[in-house]
Short mmCIF file of C-alpha atoms (C1' of nucleotides) in Angstrom, two decimals:
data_model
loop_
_atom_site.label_atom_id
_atom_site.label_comp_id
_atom_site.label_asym_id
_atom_site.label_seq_id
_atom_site.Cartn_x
_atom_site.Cartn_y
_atom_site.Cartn_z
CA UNK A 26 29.06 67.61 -9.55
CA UNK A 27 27.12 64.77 -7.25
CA UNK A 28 24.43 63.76 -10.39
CA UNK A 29 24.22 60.25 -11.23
CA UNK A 30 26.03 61.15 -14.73
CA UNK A 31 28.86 62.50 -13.53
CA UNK A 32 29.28 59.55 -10.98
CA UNK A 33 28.99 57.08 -13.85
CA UNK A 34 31.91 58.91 -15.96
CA UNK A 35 33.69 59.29 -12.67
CA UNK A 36 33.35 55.25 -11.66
CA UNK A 37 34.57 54.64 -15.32
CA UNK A 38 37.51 57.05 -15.06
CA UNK A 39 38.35 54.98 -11.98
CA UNK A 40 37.89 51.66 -13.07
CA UNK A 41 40.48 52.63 -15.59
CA UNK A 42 42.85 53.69 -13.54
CA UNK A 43 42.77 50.90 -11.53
CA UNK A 44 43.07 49.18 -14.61
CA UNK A 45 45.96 51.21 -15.67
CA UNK A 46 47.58 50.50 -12.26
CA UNK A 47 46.98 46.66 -12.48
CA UNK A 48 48.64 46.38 -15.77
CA UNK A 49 51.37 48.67 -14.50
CA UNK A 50 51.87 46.12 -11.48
CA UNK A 51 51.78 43.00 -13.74
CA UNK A 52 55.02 44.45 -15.34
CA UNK A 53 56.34 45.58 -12.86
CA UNK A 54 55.77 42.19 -11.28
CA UNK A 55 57.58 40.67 -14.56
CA UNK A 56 60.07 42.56 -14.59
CA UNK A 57 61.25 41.90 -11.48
CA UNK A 58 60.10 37.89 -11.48
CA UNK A 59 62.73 37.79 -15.19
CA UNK A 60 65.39 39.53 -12.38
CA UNK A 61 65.24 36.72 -10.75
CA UNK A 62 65.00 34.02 -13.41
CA UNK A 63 61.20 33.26 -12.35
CA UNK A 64 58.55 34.03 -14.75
CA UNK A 65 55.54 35.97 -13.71
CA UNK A 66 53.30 32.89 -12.99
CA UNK A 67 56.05 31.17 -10.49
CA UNK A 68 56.63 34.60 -9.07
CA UNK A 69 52.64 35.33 -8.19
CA UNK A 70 53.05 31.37 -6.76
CA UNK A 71 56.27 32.26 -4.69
CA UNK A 72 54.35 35.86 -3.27
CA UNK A 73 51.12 33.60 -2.43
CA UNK A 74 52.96 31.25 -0.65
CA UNK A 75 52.68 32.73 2.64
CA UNK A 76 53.41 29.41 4.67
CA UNK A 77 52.89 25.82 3.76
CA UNK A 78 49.85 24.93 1.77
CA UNK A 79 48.29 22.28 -0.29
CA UNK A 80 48.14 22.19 -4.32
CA UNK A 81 44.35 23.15 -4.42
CA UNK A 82 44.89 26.07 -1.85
CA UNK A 83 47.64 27.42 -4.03
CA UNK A 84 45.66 27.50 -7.11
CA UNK A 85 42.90 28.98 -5.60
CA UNK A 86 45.31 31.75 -4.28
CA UNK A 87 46.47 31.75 -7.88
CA UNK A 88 43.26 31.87 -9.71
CA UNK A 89 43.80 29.00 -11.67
CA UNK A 90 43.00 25.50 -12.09
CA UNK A 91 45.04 22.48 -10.05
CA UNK A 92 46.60 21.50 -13.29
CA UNK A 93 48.23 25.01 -14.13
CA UNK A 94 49.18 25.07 -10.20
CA UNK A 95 50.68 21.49 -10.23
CA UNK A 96 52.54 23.17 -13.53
CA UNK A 97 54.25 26.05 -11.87
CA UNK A 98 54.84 23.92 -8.57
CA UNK A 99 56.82 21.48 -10.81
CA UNK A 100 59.10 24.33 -12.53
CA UNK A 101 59.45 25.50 -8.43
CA UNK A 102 60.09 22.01 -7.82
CA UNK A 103 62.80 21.80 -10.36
CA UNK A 104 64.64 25.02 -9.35
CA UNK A 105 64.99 23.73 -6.03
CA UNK A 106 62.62 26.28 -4.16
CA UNK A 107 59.55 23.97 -3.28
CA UNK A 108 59.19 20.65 -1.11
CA UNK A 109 56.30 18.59 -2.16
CA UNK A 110 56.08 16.71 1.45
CA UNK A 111 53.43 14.10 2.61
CA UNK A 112 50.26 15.60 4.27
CA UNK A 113 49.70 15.43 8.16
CA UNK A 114 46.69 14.07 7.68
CA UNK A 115 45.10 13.54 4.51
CA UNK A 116 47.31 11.20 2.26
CA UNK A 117 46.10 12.06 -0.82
CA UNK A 118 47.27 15.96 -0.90
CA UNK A 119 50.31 17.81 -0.98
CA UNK A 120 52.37 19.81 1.80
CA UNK A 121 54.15 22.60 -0.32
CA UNK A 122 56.91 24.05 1.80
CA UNK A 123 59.69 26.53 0.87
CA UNK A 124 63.27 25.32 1.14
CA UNK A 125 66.17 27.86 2.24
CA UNK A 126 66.54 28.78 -1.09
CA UNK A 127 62.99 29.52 -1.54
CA UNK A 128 62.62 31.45 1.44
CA UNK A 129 65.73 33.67 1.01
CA UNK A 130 64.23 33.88 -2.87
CA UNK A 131 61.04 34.75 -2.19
CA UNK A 132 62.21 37.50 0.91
CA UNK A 133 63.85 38.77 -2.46
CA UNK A 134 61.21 38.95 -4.57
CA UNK A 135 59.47 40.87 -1.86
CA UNK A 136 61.58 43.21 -1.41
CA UNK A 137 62.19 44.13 -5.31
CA UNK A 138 58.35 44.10 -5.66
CA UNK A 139 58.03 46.88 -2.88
CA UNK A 140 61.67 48.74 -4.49
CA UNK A 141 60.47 50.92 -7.18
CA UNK A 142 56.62 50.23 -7.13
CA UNK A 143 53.35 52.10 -8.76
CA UNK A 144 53.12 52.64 -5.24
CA UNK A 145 56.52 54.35 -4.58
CA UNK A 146 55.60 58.31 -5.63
CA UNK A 147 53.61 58.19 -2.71
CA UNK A 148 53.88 59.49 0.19
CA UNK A 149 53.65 56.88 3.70
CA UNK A 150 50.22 58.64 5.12
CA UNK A 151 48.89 58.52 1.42
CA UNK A 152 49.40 55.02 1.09
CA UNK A 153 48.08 54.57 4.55
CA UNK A 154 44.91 55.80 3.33
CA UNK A 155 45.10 53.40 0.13
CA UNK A 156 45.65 51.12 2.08
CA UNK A 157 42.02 51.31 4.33
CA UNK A 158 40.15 52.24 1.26
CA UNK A 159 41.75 48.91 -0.80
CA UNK A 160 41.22 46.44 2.28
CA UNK A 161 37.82 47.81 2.26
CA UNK A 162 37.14 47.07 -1.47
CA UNK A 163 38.43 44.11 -1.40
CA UNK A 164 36.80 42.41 1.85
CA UNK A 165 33.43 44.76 0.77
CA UNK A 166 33.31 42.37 -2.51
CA UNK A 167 33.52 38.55 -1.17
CA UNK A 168 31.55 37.12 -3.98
CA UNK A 169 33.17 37.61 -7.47
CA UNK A 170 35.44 34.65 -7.32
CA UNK A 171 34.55 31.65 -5.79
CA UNK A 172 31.52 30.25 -8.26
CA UNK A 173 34.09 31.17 -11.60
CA UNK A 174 31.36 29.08 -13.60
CA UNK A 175 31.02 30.95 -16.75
CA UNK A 176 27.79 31.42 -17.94
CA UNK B 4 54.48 53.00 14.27
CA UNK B 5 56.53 54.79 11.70
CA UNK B 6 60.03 52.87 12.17
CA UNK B 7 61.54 52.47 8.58
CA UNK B 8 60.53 48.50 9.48
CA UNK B 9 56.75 48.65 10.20
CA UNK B 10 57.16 50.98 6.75
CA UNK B 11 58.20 47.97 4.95
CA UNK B 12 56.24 45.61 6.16
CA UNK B 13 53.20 48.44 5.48
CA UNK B 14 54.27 48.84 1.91
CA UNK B 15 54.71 44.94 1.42
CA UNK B 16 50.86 44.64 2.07
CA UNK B 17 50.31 47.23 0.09
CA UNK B 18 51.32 45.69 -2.51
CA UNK B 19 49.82 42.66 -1.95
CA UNK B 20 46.61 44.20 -1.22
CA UNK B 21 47.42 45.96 -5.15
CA UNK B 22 48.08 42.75 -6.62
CA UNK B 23 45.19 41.57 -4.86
CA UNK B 24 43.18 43.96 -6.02
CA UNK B 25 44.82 43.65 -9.73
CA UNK B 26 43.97 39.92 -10.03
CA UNK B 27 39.92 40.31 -9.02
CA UNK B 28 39.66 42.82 -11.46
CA UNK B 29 41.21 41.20 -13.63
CA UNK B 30 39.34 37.84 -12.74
CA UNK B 31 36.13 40.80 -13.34
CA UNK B 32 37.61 41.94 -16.89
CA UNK B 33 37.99 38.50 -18.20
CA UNK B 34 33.98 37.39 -16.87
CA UNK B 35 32.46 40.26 -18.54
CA UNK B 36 34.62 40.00 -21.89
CA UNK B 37 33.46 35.94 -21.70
CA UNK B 38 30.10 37.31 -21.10
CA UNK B 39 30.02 39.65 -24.48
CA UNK B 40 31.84 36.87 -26.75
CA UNK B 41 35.21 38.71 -25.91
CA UNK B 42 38.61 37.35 -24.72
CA UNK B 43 40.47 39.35 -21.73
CA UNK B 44 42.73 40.92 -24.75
CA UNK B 45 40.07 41.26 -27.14
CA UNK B 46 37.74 43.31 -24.30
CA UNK B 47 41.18 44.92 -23.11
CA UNK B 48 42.64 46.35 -26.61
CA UNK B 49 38.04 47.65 -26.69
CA UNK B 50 38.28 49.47 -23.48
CA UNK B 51 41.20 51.16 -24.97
CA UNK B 52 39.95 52.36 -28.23
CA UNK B 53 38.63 55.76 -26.64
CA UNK B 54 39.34 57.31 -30.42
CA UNK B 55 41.08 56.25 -33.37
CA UNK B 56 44.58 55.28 -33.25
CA UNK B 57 47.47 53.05 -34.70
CA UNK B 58 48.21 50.39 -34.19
CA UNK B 59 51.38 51.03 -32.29
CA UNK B 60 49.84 53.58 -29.97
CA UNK B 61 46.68 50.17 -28.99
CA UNK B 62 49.96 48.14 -28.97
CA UNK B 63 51.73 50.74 -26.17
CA UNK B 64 48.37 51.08 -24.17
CA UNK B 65 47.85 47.59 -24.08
CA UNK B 66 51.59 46.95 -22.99
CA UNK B 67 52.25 44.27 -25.70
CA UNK B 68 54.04 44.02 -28.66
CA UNK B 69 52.98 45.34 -32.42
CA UNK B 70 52.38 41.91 -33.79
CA UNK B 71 50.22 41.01 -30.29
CA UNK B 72 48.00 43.97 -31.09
CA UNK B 73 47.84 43.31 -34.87
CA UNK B 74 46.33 39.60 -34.04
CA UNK B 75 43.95 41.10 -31.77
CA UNK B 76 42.99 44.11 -33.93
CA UNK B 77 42.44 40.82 -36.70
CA UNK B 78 39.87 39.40 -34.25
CA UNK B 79 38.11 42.30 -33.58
CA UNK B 80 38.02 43.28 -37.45
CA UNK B 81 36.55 39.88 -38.30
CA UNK B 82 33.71 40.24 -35.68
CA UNK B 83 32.90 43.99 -37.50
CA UNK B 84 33.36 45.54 -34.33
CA UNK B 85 36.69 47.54 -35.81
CA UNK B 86 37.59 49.04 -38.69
CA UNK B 87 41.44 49.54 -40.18
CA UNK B 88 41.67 52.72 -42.61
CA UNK B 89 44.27 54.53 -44.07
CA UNK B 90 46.00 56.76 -42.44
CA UNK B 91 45.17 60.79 -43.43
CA UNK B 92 49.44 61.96 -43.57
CA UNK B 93 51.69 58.65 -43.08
CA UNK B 94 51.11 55.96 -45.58
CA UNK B 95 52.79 53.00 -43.39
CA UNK B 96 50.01 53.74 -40.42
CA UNK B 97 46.75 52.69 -40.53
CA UNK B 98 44.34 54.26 -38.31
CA UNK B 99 41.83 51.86 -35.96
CA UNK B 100 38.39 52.98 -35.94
CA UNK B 101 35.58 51.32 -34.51
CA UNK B 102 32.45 50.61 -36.11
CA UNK B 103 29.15 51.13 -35.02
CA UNK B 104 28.87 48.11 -33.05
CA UNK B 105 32.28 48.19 -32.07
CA UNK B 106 31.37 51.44 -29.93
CA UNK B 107 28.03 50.28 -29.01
CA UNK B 108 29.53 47.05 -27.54
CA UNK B 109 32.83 48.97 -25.90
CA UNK B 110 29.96 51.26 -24.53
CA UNK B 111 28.16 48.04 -22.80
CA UNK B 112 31.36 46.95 -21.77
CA UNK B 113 32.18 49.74 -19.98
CA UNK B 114 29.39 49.51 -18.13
CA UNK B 115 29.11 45.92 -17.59
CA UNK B 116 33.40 46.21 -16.08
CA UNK B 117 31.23 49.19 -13.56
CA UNK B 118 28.58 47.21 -12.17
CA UNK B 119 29.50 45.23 -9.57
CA UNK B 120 33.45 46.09 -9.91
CA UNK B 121 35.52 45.23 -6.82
CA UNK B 122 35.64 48.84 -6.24
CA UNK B 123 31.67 48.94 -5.84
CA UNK B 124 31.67 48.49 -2.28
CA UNK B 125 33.38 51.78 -1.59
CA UNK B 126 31.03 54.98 -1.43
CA UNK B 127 31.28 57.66 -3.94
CA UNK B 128 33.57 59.75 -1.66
CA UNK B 129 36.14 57.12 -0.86
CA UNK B 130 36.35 56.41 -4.74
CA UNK B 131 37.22 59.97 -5.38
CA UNK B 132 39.71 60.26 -2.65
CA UNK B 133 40.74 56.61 -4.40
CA UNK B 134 40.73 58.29 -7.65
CA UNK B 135 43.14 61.45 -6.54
CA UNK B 136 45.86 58.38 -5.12
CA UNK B 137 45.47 56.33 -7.96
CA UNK B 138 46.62 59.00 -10.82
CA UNK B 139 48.74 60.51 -8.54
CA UNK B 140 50.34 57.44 -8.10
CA UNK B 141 50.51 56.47 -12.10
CA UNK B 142 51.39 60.11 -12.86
CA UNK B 143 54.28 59.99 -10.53
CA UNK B 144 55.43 56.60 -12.06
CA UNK B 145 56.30 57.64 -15.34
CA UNK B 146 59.31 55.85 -16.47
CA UNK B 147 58.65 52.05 -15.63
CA UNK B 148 57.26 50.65 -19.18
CA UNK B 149 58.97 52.75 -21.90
CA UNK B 150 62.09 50.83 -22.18
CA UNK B 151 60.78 47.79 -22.16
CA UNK B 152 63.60 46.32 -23.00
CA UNK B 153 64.56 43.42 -20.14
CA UNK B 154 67.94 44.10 -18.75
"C1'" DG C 8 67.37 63.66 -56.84
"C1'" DG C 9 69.18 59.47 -54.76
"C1'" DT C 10 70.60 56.81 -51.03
"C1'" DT C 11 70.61 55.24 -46.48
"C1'" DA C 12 68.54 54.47 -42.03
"C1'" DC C 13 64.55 53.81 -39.73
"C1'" DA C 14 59.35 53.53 -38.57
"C1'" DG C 15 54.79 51.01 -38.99
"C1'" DC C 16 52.70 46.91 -39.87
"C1'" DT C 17 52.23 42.07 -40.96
"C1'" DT C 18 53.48 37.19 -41.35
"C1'" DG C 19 54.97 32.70 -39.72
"C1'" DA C 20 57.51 29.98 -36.47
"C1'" DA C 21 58.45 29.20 -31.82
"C1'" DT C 22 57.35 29.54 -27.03
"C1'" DA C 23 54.65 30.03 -22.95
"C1'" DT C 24 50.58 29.72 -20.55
"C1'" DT C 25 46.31 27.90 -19.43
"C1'" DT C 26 42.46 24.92 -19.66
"C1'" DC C 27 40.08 20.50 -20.41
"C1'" DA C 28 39.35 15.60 -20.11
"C1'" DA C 29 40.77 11.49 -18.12
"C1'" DG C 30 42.77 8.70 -14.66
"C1'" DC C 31 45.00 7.26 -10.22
"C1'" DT C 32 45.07 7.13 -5.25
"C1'" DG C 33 42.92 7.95 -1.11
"C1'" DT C 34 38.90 9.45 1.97
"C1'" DA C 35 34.38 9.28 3.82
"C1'" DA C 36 29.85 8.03 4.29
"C1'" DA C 37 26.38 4.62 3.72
"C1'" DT D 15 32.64 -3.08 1.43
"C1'" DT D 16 30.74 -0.41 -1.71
"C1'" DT D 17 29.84 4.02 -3.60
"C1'" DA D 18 30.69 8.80 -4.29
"C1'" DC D 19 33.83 12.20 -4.14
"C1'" DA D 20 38.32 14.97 -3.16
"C1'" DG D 21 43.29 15.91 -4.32
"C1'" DC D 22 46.64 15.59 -7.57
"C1'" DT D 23 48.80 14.53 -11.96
"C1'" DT D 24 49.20 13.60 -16.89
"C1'" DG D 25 48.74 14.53 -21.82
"C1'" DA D 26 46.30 16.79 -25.49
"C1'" DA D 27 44.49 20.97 -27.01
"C1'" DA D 28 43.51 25.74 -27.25
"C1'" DT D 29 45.11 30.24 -26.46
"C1'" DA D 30 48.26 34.03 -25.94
"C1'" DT D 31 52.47 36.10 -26.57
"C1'" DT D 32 56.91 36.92 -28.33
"C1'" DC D 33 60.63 36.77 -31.77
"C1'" DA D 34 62.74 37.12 -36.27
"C1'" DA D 35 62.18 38.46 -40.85
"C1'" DG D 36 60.28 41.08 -44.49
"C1'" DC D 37 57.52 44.63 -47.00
"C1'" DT D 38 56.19 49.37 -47.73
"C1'" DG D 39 56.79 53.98 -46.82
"C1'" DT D 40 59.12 58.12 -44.54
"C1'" DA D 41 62.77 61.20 -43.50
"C1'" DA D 42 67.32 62.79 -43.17
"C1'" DC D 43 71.44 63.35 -45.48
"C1'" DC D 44 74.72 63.72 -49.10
#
DNA sequence: GGTTACAGCTTGAATATTTCAAGCTGTAAA
DNA sequence: TTTACAGCTTGAAATATTCAAGCTGTAACC
């Protein structure tokens, strides 16, 4: 049951779960973002903005370039949920802040995101436990990202 | 510590940590598909093929519509990794095969989307208890992507 | 048997999303 | 002050995805 074999089938069986569960969030996430009128890229913006930020900070947290981030912050812009406001200290960049609206939007979005989850047919103490074991993956692998230079 | 609040709040980073998770390995999918000549959809509809099927059945496990999977089934076809043959009782189907080097590149796929996977860091028993939460958690789900249909 | 409704797949147009290259303003270091 | 670079934006381009329409075949029903 422990030989390397079986681990290797067993680490592929996983990674396509997780797979499985991934895609299963992503529509969730859509779902819910179309609920709201956002689509699924201003909706990933709104959860990532956890406080005031700058442009290049928010596409980092999105995964994406500036240009796709200066995109979605213009459709935010437009809808009335995002400030673009002068920065403290460096003139050049961008504070993005939440208005009212986006706030109260974005408390919203939250909440549908947690209604009705992938994550909802379990029970508190099990997602406790996915809970450790997905911090852990996630802080255990702090290297995949930040290069992003395709070779 | 187990006030209906500190639940939410729980199950809000949760979900974050999920989406979290979803985006690196997605970020991972996308790498290694660059890294074998593949597009994320490409290496996704790949990973997928475990046997022949039609294409409405790739289309449903992909989560996209017919005509989605029936321009990346094209792509595939043209780079001889897949093959489209009749189908053996229902004339309208056709039934996706893969070809010899479609299998022998899902096959290094597979393995390149397991080595170094976010979920690497965890040890072989935290993955299986991860593994037990996961399909309980998709098993226990099973009514969010059916419909499809948006409101 | 013939007819009607529907299923599977494909096509082409339209849309959405994302990246790339280029440029503007501002910062920082020499 | 000059040079190199950082942050952001713009427009063009590539890519991905959906939608509407149509073709062929199946199945249920009269």
């Amino acid at each position: 049951m422990t030989t390397p074999e079986s681990q290797a089938v067993a680490e592929r069986e996983l990674c396509g779960l997780v797979n499985g569960l991934a895609r299963r969030i992503g529509d969730h996430v859509r779902e819910r973002a179309v609920a709201l009128g956002l689509t699924s890229a201003q909706a990933t913006a709104l959860r990532e903005l956890t406080g005031p930020m700058t442009m290049t900070e928010l596409a980092e947290r999105m995964g994406c370039e500036p240009s796709n981030a200066t995109f979605v912050a213009d459709k935010l812009e437009k809808l009335g949920l995002l400030e673009r406001r002068p920065h403290a200290t460096d003139r050049r960049a961008k504070q993005l802040v939440l208005t009212r609206e986006g706030t109260a939007l974005r408390e919203r979005l939250l909440d549908l995101l947690v209604r009705d989850s992938p994550l909802a047919g379990l029970t508190q103490q099990e997602q406790d436990v996915l809970h450790g074991l997905l911090h852990r993956a996630v802080t255990a692998a702090t290297s995949p990202s930040p290069p992003a230079d395709s070779l």
